[in-house]
Amino acid sequence: MEAVLHGLPAAPPRLPGAAALIGLAVLLLAVVLLATGRGAVAIGPAQIFRIVVHALGLGNRTGFSDQQWAVLVTIRAPRVILAVLTGAGLALAGAVTQGLFRNPLADPSLIGVSSGAAIAAAGAIVVGSAPALHLVAPLRLAVVSCAAFTGGLLAVLLVRRLASREGRTSLPAMLLAGIAITALAEAGIGALSFVSNDEQLRNITFWRLGSLGAASWPLLAIVAPVVILGALRLLRLSASLDAYALGEREAAHVGVDAQRVKTIAIIGSALVVGALVSVTGIIWFVGLLAPHVVRLLCGPGHRLLLPACALLGAILVTLADLAARTLVAPAELPIGMLTAFIGAPAFLMLLRKRRRWSE
Amino acid sequence: MLTGTDITVSVGDRHLLQGISLSVAPGETVALIGENGAGKSTLLSVLCGDRLPSAGSVAINGRPLRSMRPGERARARALLAQEQHDLPGYTALEVVLIGRYAHIACVPSRADRDIAQAALANVDASHFATRLMQTLSGGERARVHLARTLAQLMGADHDVGRYLLLDEPTASLDVAHQHLIMDRVRGFAAEHRIGVVAVLHDFNLAARYVDRLLCLKQGRALALGGPEAVLTEPLLSDAFGMRCTVMSQLPGGRPLVVVLGSGLETV
């Protein structure tokens, strides 16, 4: 009643949890069908259904052309699956990092994953294309990916080590160490750019702009298990992250094993983001935008926030990749550029809308 | 029993606490008093396990605090800190449910929600259970966090001693709510057999609602005992360096402290 008297809503209208998750899942399915169907070879939803049924060993090979079959199975499906994994992983890791650091601006790139991956990838591009090595193109790509994954993980472990004393990690110190390591990595990338030739420089630049063009089944076989297992572990942190909203010390008071949660959240996010970044390059803003949208729609509780973020992130990246490969076809736009182009203005609009509730 | 034995905390060559011993029984309420910097919050942080003492030990129900896992600790003791972080976007009820963390396996049960509602009712906060934290006043937020610490200890076996550590629980409350909250905390302690240690600055609030007081000065215990024994003119002027008079022949038998001046005023 008091709320009515003061003209304040009890709380801003929130979507009920189940409705939000089901709505996002349905939307994701629609977006996946759209992205799978669009491109140089069009494939209708019914045809997609028939092809999938046939690929699973059921149903006849009818109702679609051989070309549609080949395009879907060898090109579109792995690419769309990679887009879904990338969006879900980046958004989930973003939400977890923000919850852990109690900072809506936090992002796994803040603790060194992206910059560590970027400098290692740049190094691999420069060294891997050295004529003396005679590496064939696919092998070069594999070397770059492995280097990026290792580099991202090593950077996070280094940041964590620098911010730990007597077995306890200080989160504020991690942020500062992350910024310093990022600056150092940027300097390193600058040095590598300086010594690289034109082709290497172009590769470094494009790697940093992101692309899902490398998607293939063998690649997914390596990346998907890391991302899925990591994401499932991160999802189980929801109650601990709610407690972290009270502050780290207070979280320990209500029974959170703070050091353990920090380790799982940091290493888990680094694994997920590292595995994705190593094959896609850097994709901006998904880890920041998705959690903000979901918080606005569903509130800050992590039990709903984390799975909803994963779904929304998957939707955003699948759409962004669809735009990246169809807008200027047959050429391709860098997806990392697109997500930032669309994400940043959307984020700014959200910020203005959000202020209404806090005033 | 919550037992602190011979607790000493030193930082460099400064002693924040020196040889403090305190035992709190289930159902008992103890106030910590003393001037700013006397070591009250430091003692609370040692008793709750945040800070390891340089010497001495803390045990809950006979078990060393150090050997207890975070979840076990959380079910045995709860702490209300002096200051709370903002929790934008969370409703009051959601914040209280966070207090049930150590009891919830996966999703809060019906029983957890009932406990959270009961805890809010206990601090006269039911009517803003669904409001967002950032729309509440400072005093209302303080009551929500108190409810969170109550909820943390509720719904457990009454035979197991549990302890509530409160750092200035009444600091941001209006006078009526100061008395309401202290009355409810004391009732809660008696009903659930929970021992309470509360840092209080108001002698008369302490005199009315607690069983014993521990008065600290520069990290040492000046006195430990009932209100009549501790709230005396010589002891208060020693502990706080102020001028006061204590009226003891009042209805209810509790002393009343009237402060006459800080003792530092420029005459």
XYZ file of C-alpha atoms in Angstrom:
626
model
C 0.000 0.000 0.000
C 2.850 2.289 0.867
C 4.169 1.769 -2.623
C 0.862 2.884 -4.113
C 0.761 5.967 -1.933
C 4.211 7.028 -3.050
C 3.333 6.368 -6.663
C 6.171 3.854 -6.869
C 5.664 0.496 -8.485
C 6.462 -2.391 -6.111
C 9.122 -3.369 -8.625
C 9.418 -2.767 -12.345
C 7.431 -5.335 -14.259
C 9.506 -8.437 -14.670
C 8.955 -11.309 -17.021
C 8.197 -14.515 -15.126
C 11.219 -16.802 -15.333
C 9.654 -19.667 -17.248
C 8.030 -17.327 -19.778
C 11.334 -15.537 -20.409
C 13.279 -18.762 -20.937
C 10.636 -20.346 -23.172
C 10.252 -17.116 -25.162
C 14.012 -16.828 -25.690
C 14.309 -20.507 -26.625
C 11.535 -20.174 -29.234
C 13.164 -17.018 -30.578
C 16.528 -18.776 -30.777
C 14.977 -21.656 -32.700
C 13.406 -19.199 -35.160
C 16.694 -17.321 -35.566
C 18.588 -20.576 -36.107
C 16.114 -21.630 -38.807
C 16.387 -18.215 -40.442
C 20.195 -18.208 -40.363
C 20.373 -21.776 -41.652
C 18.012 -20.968 -44.512
C 19.494 -17.693 -45.721
C 22.512 -17.320 -47.993
C 23.633 -17.903 -51.546
C 21.564 -21.124 -51.578
C 18.141 -20.638 -49.950
C 16.744 -23.491 -47.864
C 13.182 -23.372 -46.515
C 12.299 -24.380 -42.930
C 10.511 -27.534 -44.127
C 13.553 -28.497 -46.172
C 15.823 -27.874 -43.188
C 13.603 -30.199 -41.180
C 13.758 -32.909 -43.868
C 17.533 -32.600 -44.194
C 18.050 -32.829 -40.440
C 15.732 -35.856 -40.227
C 17.608 -37.495 -43.074
C 21.004 -36.640 -41.580
C 19.906 -38.388 -38.394
C 19.305 -41.553 -40.437
C 15.527 -41.226 -40.588
C 13.314 -40.251 -43.527
C 14.047 -40.314 -47.247
C 16.305 -38.184 -49.343
C 13.407 -36.276 -50.882
C 12.105 -32.715 -50.891
C 15.510 -31.031 -51.154
C 18.273 -30.780 -53.727
C 21.753 -32.287 -53.404
C 23.151 -28.782 -53.379
C 20.927 -27.774 -50.459
C 21.969 -30.915 -48.612
C 25.655 -30.228 -49.183
C 25.449 -26.547 -48.254
C 23.508 -27.207 -45.086
C 25.519 -30.156 -43.818
C 29.016 -28.980 -44.650
C 28.775 -25.180 -44.418
C 25.704 -23.729 -42.701
C 25.111 -26.195 -39.872
C 28.602 -26.009 -38.358
C 28.621 -22.260 -38.802
C 25.258 -21.707 -37.122
C 26.184 -24.112 -34.322
C 29.430 -22.196 -33.791
C 27.437 -18.937 -33.738
C 25.072 -20.340 -31.090
C 27.968 -21.610 -28.971
C 29.875 -18.337 -29.353
C 26.940 -16.151 -28.357
C 25.899 -18.371 -25.466
C 29.460 -18.752 -24.168
C 30.442 -15.086 -24.419
C 27.207 -13.842 -22.840
C 27.318 -16.404 -20.042
C 30.966 -15.691 -19.252
C 30.170 -11.966 -19.312
C 27.300 -12.379 -16.839
C 29.416 -14.551 -14.534
C 32.338 -12.099 -14.594
C 30.022 -9.170 -13.909
C 28.456 -11.035 -10.999
C 31.802 -12.021 -9.536
C 33.293 -8.534 -9.762
C 29.999 -6.890 -8.773
C 30.584 -4.608 -11.702
C 28.239 -4.320 -14.668
C 31.172 -3.248 -16.849
C 33.247 -6.345 -16.178
C 33.897 -8.723 -19.031
C 36.260 -11.669 -19.401
C 38.425 -9.499 -21.674
C 39.048 -7.327 -18.625
C 41.016 -10.106 -16.935
C 43.244 -10.736 -19.920
C 41.619 -13.539 -21.965
C 41.149 -11.577 -25.167
C 44.412 -9.672 -25.110
C 46.388 -12.790 -24.175
C 44.729 -14.656 -27.020
C 45.272 -11.735 -29.400
C 49.003 -11.390 -28.777
C 49.545 -15.142 -29.018
C 47.510 -15.259 -32.242
C 49.469 -12.323 -33.669
C 52.710 -14.061 -32.738
C 51.542 -17.268 -34.382
C 50.477 -15.379 -37.515
C 53.879 -13.728 -37.827
C 55.960 -16.790 -36.964
C 53.642 -19.366 -38.587
C 53.775 -17.728 -41.990
C 57.548 -17.547 -41.995
C 58.647 -19.106 -45.319
C 61.182 -21.315 -43.580
C 58.403 -23.293 -41.850
C 56.516 -24.270 -45.064
C 53.226 -24.569 -43.172
C 50.143 -25.217 -45.317
C 47.231 -22.834 -44.786
C 44.935 -25.120 -42.677
C 47.841 -26.017 -40.410
C 48.713 -22.344 -40.011
C 45.136 -21.711 -38.897
C 45.355 -24.542 -36.377
C 48.613 -23.151 -35.024
C 47.025 -19.704 -34.618
C 44.010 -21.181 -32.804
C 46.105 -23.286 -30.426
C 48.356 -20.312 -29.710
C 45.358 -18.042 -29.064
C 43.722 -20.531 -26.676
C 46.947 -21.058 -24.752
C 47.727 -17.352 -24.731
C 44.292 -16.429 -23.387
C 44.471 -18.998 -20.623
C 48.045 -18.118 -19.675
C 47.177 -14.424 -19.490
C 44.301 -15.126 -17.072
C 46.438 -17.430 -14.938
C 49.142 -14.760 -14.839
C 46.643 -12.056 -13.858
C 45.214 -14.331 -11.171
C 48.677 -15.148 -9.876
C 49.649 -11.478 -9.723
C 46.489 -10.696 -7.737
C 46.845 -13.561 -5.258
C 48.625 -13.656 -1.960
C 48.706 -16.565 0.475
C 46.193 -18.505 -1.589
C 43.632 -15.713 -1.675
C 42.814 -13.806 -4.820
C 41.885 -10.147 -4.521
C 39.249 -9.210 -7.090
C 40.093 -5.465 -7.231
C 43.748 -6.407 -7.708
C 42.716 -8.751 -10.537
C 40.992 -5.920 -12.369
C 44.076 -3.727 -12.069
C 46.446 -6.529 -13.050
C 44.138 -7.336 -15.975
C 44.329 -3.767 -17.229
C 48.118 -3.788 -16.953
C 48.484 -7.127 -18.742
C 46.089 -5.932 -21.457
C 48.201 -2.812 -21.986
C 51.333 -4.946 -22.140
C 49.721 -7.289 -24.667
C 48.607 -4.329 -26.793
C 52.191 -3.092 -26.820
C 53.329 -6.563 -27.846
C 50.783 -6.667 -30.672
C 52.029 -3.245 -31.764
C 55.575 -4.570 -31.896
C 54.476 -7.640 -33.853
C 52.524 -5.447 -36.289
C 55.635 -3.346 -36.752
C 57.786 -6.305 -37.803
C 55.095 -8.052 -39.867
C 54.677 -7.811 -43.627
C 51.481 -6.562 -45.319
C 49.774 -9.942 -45.501
C 50.549 -10.751 -41.864
C 49.329 -7.336 -40.772
C 46.070 -7.869 -42.625
C 45.651 -11.279 -40.979
C 46.287 -9.842 -37.540
C 43.775 -7.052 -38.115
C 41.104 -9.399 -39.416
C 41.674 -11.908 -36.631
C 40.985 -9.142 -34.143
C 37.772 -8.176 -35.914
C 36.344 -11.659 -35.559
C 34.823 -14.128 -37.986
C 32.938 -17.401 -37.816
C 34.234 -18.327 -41.270
C 36.476 -21.056 -39.892
C 33.502 -23.141 -38.702
C 33.709 -26.836 -39.571
C 32.749 -30.120 -37.926
C 36.315 -31.062 -36.865
C 36.714 -27.620 -35.315
C 33.407 -27.974 -33.455
C 34.458 -31.390 -32.202
C 37.337 -29.687 -30.373
C 35.702 -26.430 -29.296
C 32.161 -27.550 -28.423
C 33.060 -29.911 -25.547
C 35.198 -27.251 -23.840
C 32.511 -24.590 -24.249
C 29.588 -26.812 -23.238
C 31.255 -28.349 -20.190
C 32.570 -24.968 -19.088
C 29.175 -23.335 -19.562
C 27.377 -26.060 -17.591
C 29.763 -25.550 -14.681
C 29.313 -21.772 -14.836
C 25.519 -22.157 -14.803
C 25.767 -23.924 -11.453
C 27.339 -20.810 -9.878
C 24.053 -18.885 -9.872
C 23.290 -19.059 -6.133
C 26.888 -18.174 -5.223
C 26.833 -15.197 -7.576
C 23.622 -13.931 -5.948
C 25.453 -14.113 -2.626
C 28.402 -12.266 -4.211
C 26.009 -9.390 -4.905
C 26.161 -8.732 -1.152
C 29.922 -8.266 -1.411
C 32.698 -10.829 -1.226
C 33.066 -10.802 2.544
C 29.314 -10.987 3.082
C 29.102 -13.856 0.591
C 31.547 -15.767 2.761
C 29.380 -14.961 5.795
C 26.319 -16.593 4.256
C 28.344 -19.710 3.480
C 29.976 -19.231 0.066
C 33.398 -20.831 -0.303
C 34.698 -17.605 -1.809
C 38.091 -18.797 -3.045
C 36.542 -21.851 -4.708
C 33.815 -19.821 -6.439
C 36.392 -17.315 -7.666
C 38.568 -20.071 -9.089
C 35.669 -21.791 -10.865
C 34.251 -18.531 -12.228
C 37.589 -17.187 -13.470
C 39.015 -20.405 -14.901
C 35.620 -21.460 -16.294
C 35.088 -18.127 -18.042
C 38.642 -18.161 -19.339
C 38.233 -21.668 -20.783
C 34.921 -20.869 -22.469
C 35.973 -17.488 -23.841
C 39.481 -18.699 -24.691
C 38.176 -21.681 -26.673
C 35.737 -19.462 -28.593
C 38.069 -16.540 -29.213
C 40.769 -18.891 -30.473
C 38.564 -19.887 -33.434
C 36.448 -16.767 -33.964
C 38.775 -13.918 -33.079
C 37.461 -11.145 -30.913
C 33.721 -10.471 -30.882
C 32.841 -7.311 -29.043
C 29.954 -6.359 -26.818
C 27.971 -9.591 -26.615
C 29.224 -10.265 -23.087
C 28.156 -6.783 -22.031
C 24.908 -6.306 -23.934
C 23.132 -9.617 -23.268
C 23.391 -9.478 -19.449
C 22.152 -5.884 -19.428
C 19.111 -6.656 -21.541
C 18.245 -9.687 -19.423
C 18.652 -7.763 -16.151
C 16.270 -5.151 -17.465
C 13.696 -7.758 -18.479
C 14.021 -10.332 -15.704
C 15.853 -8.724 -12.785
C 19.363 -9.430 -11.505
C 18.815 -12.906 -9.938
C 21.427 -15.220 -11.440
C 19.230 -18.367 -11.492
C 17.338 -16.783 -14.368
C 20.002 -14.349 -15.575
C 22.614 -16.950 -16.523
C 20.500 -19.285 -18.714
C 18.595 -16.338 -20.217
C 21.904 -14.626 -21.085
C 23.146 -17.760 -22.815
C 19.983 -17.881 -24.946
C 20.002 -14.169 -25.770
C 23.729 -14.187 -26.562
C 23.165 -17.096 -28.957
C 20.345 -15.169 -30.652
C 22.465 -12.016 -31.014
C 25.541 -13.704 -32.468
C 23.525 -15.919 -34.811
C 21.800 -12.805 -36.169
C 25.061 -10.857 -36.338
C 26.738 -13.664 -38.258
C 23.777 -13.879 -40.630
C 24.162 -10.154 -41.295
C 27.944 -10.475 -41.603
C 27.744 -13.049 -44.378
C 24.655 -11.789 -46.268
C 24.785 -7.954 -46.165
C 27.646 -7.553 -48.635
C 27.576 -11.075 -50.159
C 29.631 -12.589 -51.638
C 32.082 -10.664 -49.431
C 31.891 -10.964 -45.627
C 31.854 -8.277 -42.972
C 33.884 -8.857 -39.806
C 31.353 -9.989 -37.178
C 33.227 -8.363 -34.300
C 32.783 -5.029 -36.029
C 29.059 -5.683 -36.548
C 28.366 -6.676 -32.940
C 30.039 -3.474 -31.768
C 28.199 -1.386 -34.381
C 24.814 -2.735 -33.297
C 25.690 -3.427 -29.672
C 27.090 -0.077 -28.636
C 24.056 2.060 -29.631
C 21.692 -0.558 -28.153
C 23.710 -0.454 -24.955
C 23.528 3.332 -24.806
C 19.746 3.206 -25.258
C 19.493 0.702 -22.414
C 21.532 2.933 -20.139
C 19.122 5.798 -20.680
C 16.128 3.560 -20.078
C 17.688 2.068 -16.957
C 18.139 5.447 -15.340
C 14.378 5.837 -15.224
C 14.110 2.972 -12.715
C 16.912 4.084 -10.461
C 15.747 7.673 -10.128
C 28.504 -21.693 23.465
C 30.352 -19.173 21.347
C 33.698 -18.930 23.085
C 36.506 -16.526 22.386
C 39.558 -17.284 24.520
C 42.397 -14.858 25.137
C 42.011 -13.160 21.768
C 44.842 -10.882 20.740
C 45.026 -9.123 17.397
C 48.172 -7.231 16.480
C 48.987 -5.273 13.361
C 52.669 -4.459 13.332
C 53.403 -3.389 16.884
C 49.882 -2.056 17.441
C 47.525 -4.199 19.503
C 43.944 -3.920 18.263
C 42.805 -6.456 20.855
C 44.661 -7.754 23.877
C 43.661 -10.904 25.722
C 39.900 -10.642 25.296
C 37.829 -13.586 26.482
C 34.082 -13.800 25.998
C 31.603 -16.666 26.169
C 28.071 -16.283 24.879
C 25.379 -18.838 25.682
C 22.464 -19.662 23.366
C 19.582 -17.306 24.088
C 21.796 -14.689 25.727
C 22.313 -11.143 24.435
C 25.627 -9.347 24.962
C 26.429 -5.766 23.983
C 29.889 -4.522 23.043
C 30.440 -0.900 24.016
C 33.445 1.364 23.800
C 34.696 4.477 22.059
C 35.466 4.580 18.318
C 38.511 2.456 17.603
C 38.265 0.515 20.871
C 38.228 -2.794 18.983
C 34.520 -3.697 18.939
C 34.295 -4.431 15.201
C 37.666 -6.195 15.274
C 36.349 -8.481 18.013
C 33.225 -9.228 15.961
C 35.317 -10.029 12.888
C 37.421 -12.456 14.947
C 34.331 -14.085 16.477
C 32.781 -14.619 13.047
C 35.978 -15.970 11.509
C 36.801 -13.147 9.088
C 40.030 -12.396 10.835
C 42.421 -14.856 12.442
C 43.595 -13.681 15.869
C 47.334 -13.284 16.382
C 46.857 -15.300 19.554
C 43.899 -17.013 21.202
C 41.079 -18.974 19.631
C 37.372 -19.001 18.837
C 35.142 -22.047 19.166
C 31.470 -22.560 18.352
C 29.768 -25.286 20.378
C 33.185 -26.665 21.297
C 34.499 -26.837 17.725
C 37.340 -24.549 16.662
C 35.994 -22.028 14.162
C 39.041 -22.586 11.950
C 38.123 -26.226 11.367
C 34.588 -25.445 10.167
C 33.736 -25.310 6.486
C 32.078 -22.112 5.109
C 28.635 -23.754 4.988
C 28.883 -25.088 8.552
C 29.968 -21.677 9.785
C 27.078 -20.013 7.988
C 24.553 -22.290 9.663
C 26.128 -21.680 13.100
C 26.605 -17.910 13.009
C 25.468 -14.892 11.037
C 27.014 -11.434 10.882
C 25.419 -8.100 10.123
C 28.193 -5.780 8.987
C 28.205 -2.068 9.724
C 27.810 -1.112 6.089
C 26.135 -2.882 3.201
C 26.758 -2.745 -0.518
C 24.004 -1.535 -2.804
C 21.947 -4.285 -4.363
C 20.228 -2.557 -7.276
C 17.521 -4.637 -8.918
C 17.015 -7.094 -6.075
C 13.789 -6.983 -4.084
C 13.895 -7.041 -0.289
C 12.572 -10.606 -0.246
C 15.250 -11.759 -2.700
C 17.952 -10.260 -0.482
C 16.587 -12.107 2.549
C 16.525 -15.338 0.532
C 20.250 -14.925 -0.181
C 20.662 -15.394 3.573
C 19.331 -18.944 3.126
C 22.288 -19.821 0.849
C 23.771 -22.375 3.235
C 20.427 -24.192 3.528
C 19.364 -24.256 -0.127
C 20.512 -27.158 -2.281
C 19.258 -25.913 -5.617
C 16.170 -23.696 -5.688
C 14.627 -22.021 -2.598
C 11.853 -24.220 -1.232
C 8.439 -23.182 0.066
C 9.898 -23.467 3.590
C 12.783 -21.110 2.712
C 10.314 -18.548 1.374
C 8.193 -18.837 4.517
C 11.284 -18.321 6.656
C 12.289 -15.260 4.611
C 8.787 -13.789 5.024
C 8.833 -14.504 8.751
C 12.252 -12.844 9.078
C 10.949 -9.744 7.274
C 7.881 -9.682 9.540
C 10.224 -9.889 12.527
C 11.842 -6.562 11.621
C 8.570 -4.899 10.606
C 9.463 -5.009 6.909
C 6.740 -7.218 5.390
C 5.083 -4.277 3.702
C 8.097 -3.601 1.509
C 9.052 -7.205 0.770
C 8.494 -6.760 -2.968
C 10.108 -3.323 -3.270
C 13.485 -2.901 -4.951
C 16.397 -2.260 -2.599
C 17.357 1.034 -4.263
C 13.896 2.451 -3.573
C 14.183 1.845 0.192
C 15.502 4.319 2.738
C 18.740 3.626 4.624
C 16.909 2.454 7.721
C 14.586 0.207 5.710
C 17.558 -1.348 3.941
C 19.250 -1.941 7.293
C 16.156 -3.818 8.489
C 16.148 -5.956 5.339
C 19.771 -6.943 5.942
C 18.997 -7.702 9.579
C 16.167 -9.942 8.347
C 18.677 -11.648 6.057
C 20.907 -12.537 8.991
C 17.907 -13.766 11.014
C 16.785 -15.935 8.085
C 20.297 -17.392 7.871
C 19.913 -18.892 11.366
C 16.242 -19.875 11.268
C 14.683 -23.240 10.574
C 17.454 -25.253 12.199
C 17.569 -27.617 15.148
C 17.008 -25.637 18.351
C 19.400 -27.815 20.326
C 22.361 -26.609 18.298
C 23.731 -23.285 19.520
C 23.663 -20.546 16.882
C 24.983 -17.014 17.186
C 24.059 -13.664 15.731
C 26.793 -11.023 15.503
C 25.481 -7.497 14.898
C 27.711 -4.505 14.181
C 25.682 -1.412 15.095
C 22.283 -2.877 14.124
C 20.467 0.290 15.179
C 22.803 2.892 13.667
C 20.522 4.097 10.876
C 17.143 3.495 12.520
C 14.670 5.980 13.942
C 14.245 5.805 17.724
C 11.029 3.807 17.606
C 12.602 1.233 15.302
C 15.765 1.102 17.427
C 13.632 -0.131 20.300
C 11.467 -2.329 18.092
C 14.499 -4.007 16.532
C 16.290 -4.567 19.838
C 13.092 -5.955 21.323
C 12.603 -8.270 18.336
C 16.234 -9.369 18.343
C 15.997 -10.231 22.026
C 12.717 -12.072 21.469
C 14.223 -13.867 18.459
C 17.249 -14.867 20.529
C 15.041 -16.277 23.283
C 12.597 -18.028 20.957
C 15.209 -19.661 18.724
C 17.832 -20.148 21.478
C 20.298 -17.940 19.613
C 23.157 -16.090 21.296
C 23.552 -12.441 20.245
C 26.592 -10.171 20.331
C 25.760 -6.609 19.284
C 27.898 -3.503 19.013
C 25.792 -0.692 20.474
C 26.504 2.983 20.995
C 23.378 3.821 22.966
C 23.900 2.868 26.631
C 20.229 3.083 27.448
C 19.245 0.859 24.559
C 21.859 -1.606 25.791
C 20.733 -1.268 29.389
C 17.168 -2.103 28.461
C 17.637 -5.012 26.089
C 20.841 -6.936 26.796
C 21.831 -9.405 29.488
C 25.493 -8.468 29.703
C 27.844 -5.792 28.398
C 31.516 -5.985 27.482
C 33.208 -2.598 27.607
C 36.393 -2.218 25.575
C 39.059 0.461 25.708
C 42.081 0.473 23.433
C 41.712 -3.231 22.766
C 41.426 -4.283 26.391
C 38.365 -5.410 28.339
C 37.482 -2.809 30.959
C 34.459 -4.613 32.319
C 32.138 -7.525 31.583
C 28.861 -7.974 33.407
C 25.227 -6.969 33.766
C 24.024 -3.419 33.031
C 24.144 -2.363 36.693
C 27.731 -3.536 37.042
C 29.076 -2.020 33.821
C 27.077 1.157 33.339
C 28.569 3.131 36.223
C 29.861 6.688 36.295
C 33.539 5.864 36.978
C 33.668 3.126 34.344
C 31.982 5.175 31.621
C 34.138 8.194 32.292
C 37.204 5.950 32.087
C 36.073 4.219 28.885
C 34.792 7.284 27.049
C 36.475 10.136 28.902
C 33.112 11.845 29.252
C 31.064 13.291 32.067
C 27.854 11.505 32.847
C 25.489 10.613 35.628
C 23.795 7.231 36.065
C 20.303 7.011 37.523
C 19.700 3.570 38.933
C 16.515 3.724 41.012
C 14.163 3.586 38.025
C 11.127 1.406 37.342
C 12.299 -1.769 35.607
C 15.532 -1.783 37.575
C 17.720 -0.864 34.599
C 20.180 2.014 34.894
C 19.710 5.178 32.839
C 22.795 7.043 31.641
C 22.547 10.811 31.229
C 25.506 12.276 29.369
C 26.566 15.703 30.638
C 29.385 16.413 28.236
C 32.119 14.842 26.137
C 34.869 15.724 28.607
C 36.707 17.375 25.720
C 34.617 20.499 25.332
C 36.400 23.826 25.306
C 35.120 25.692 28.336
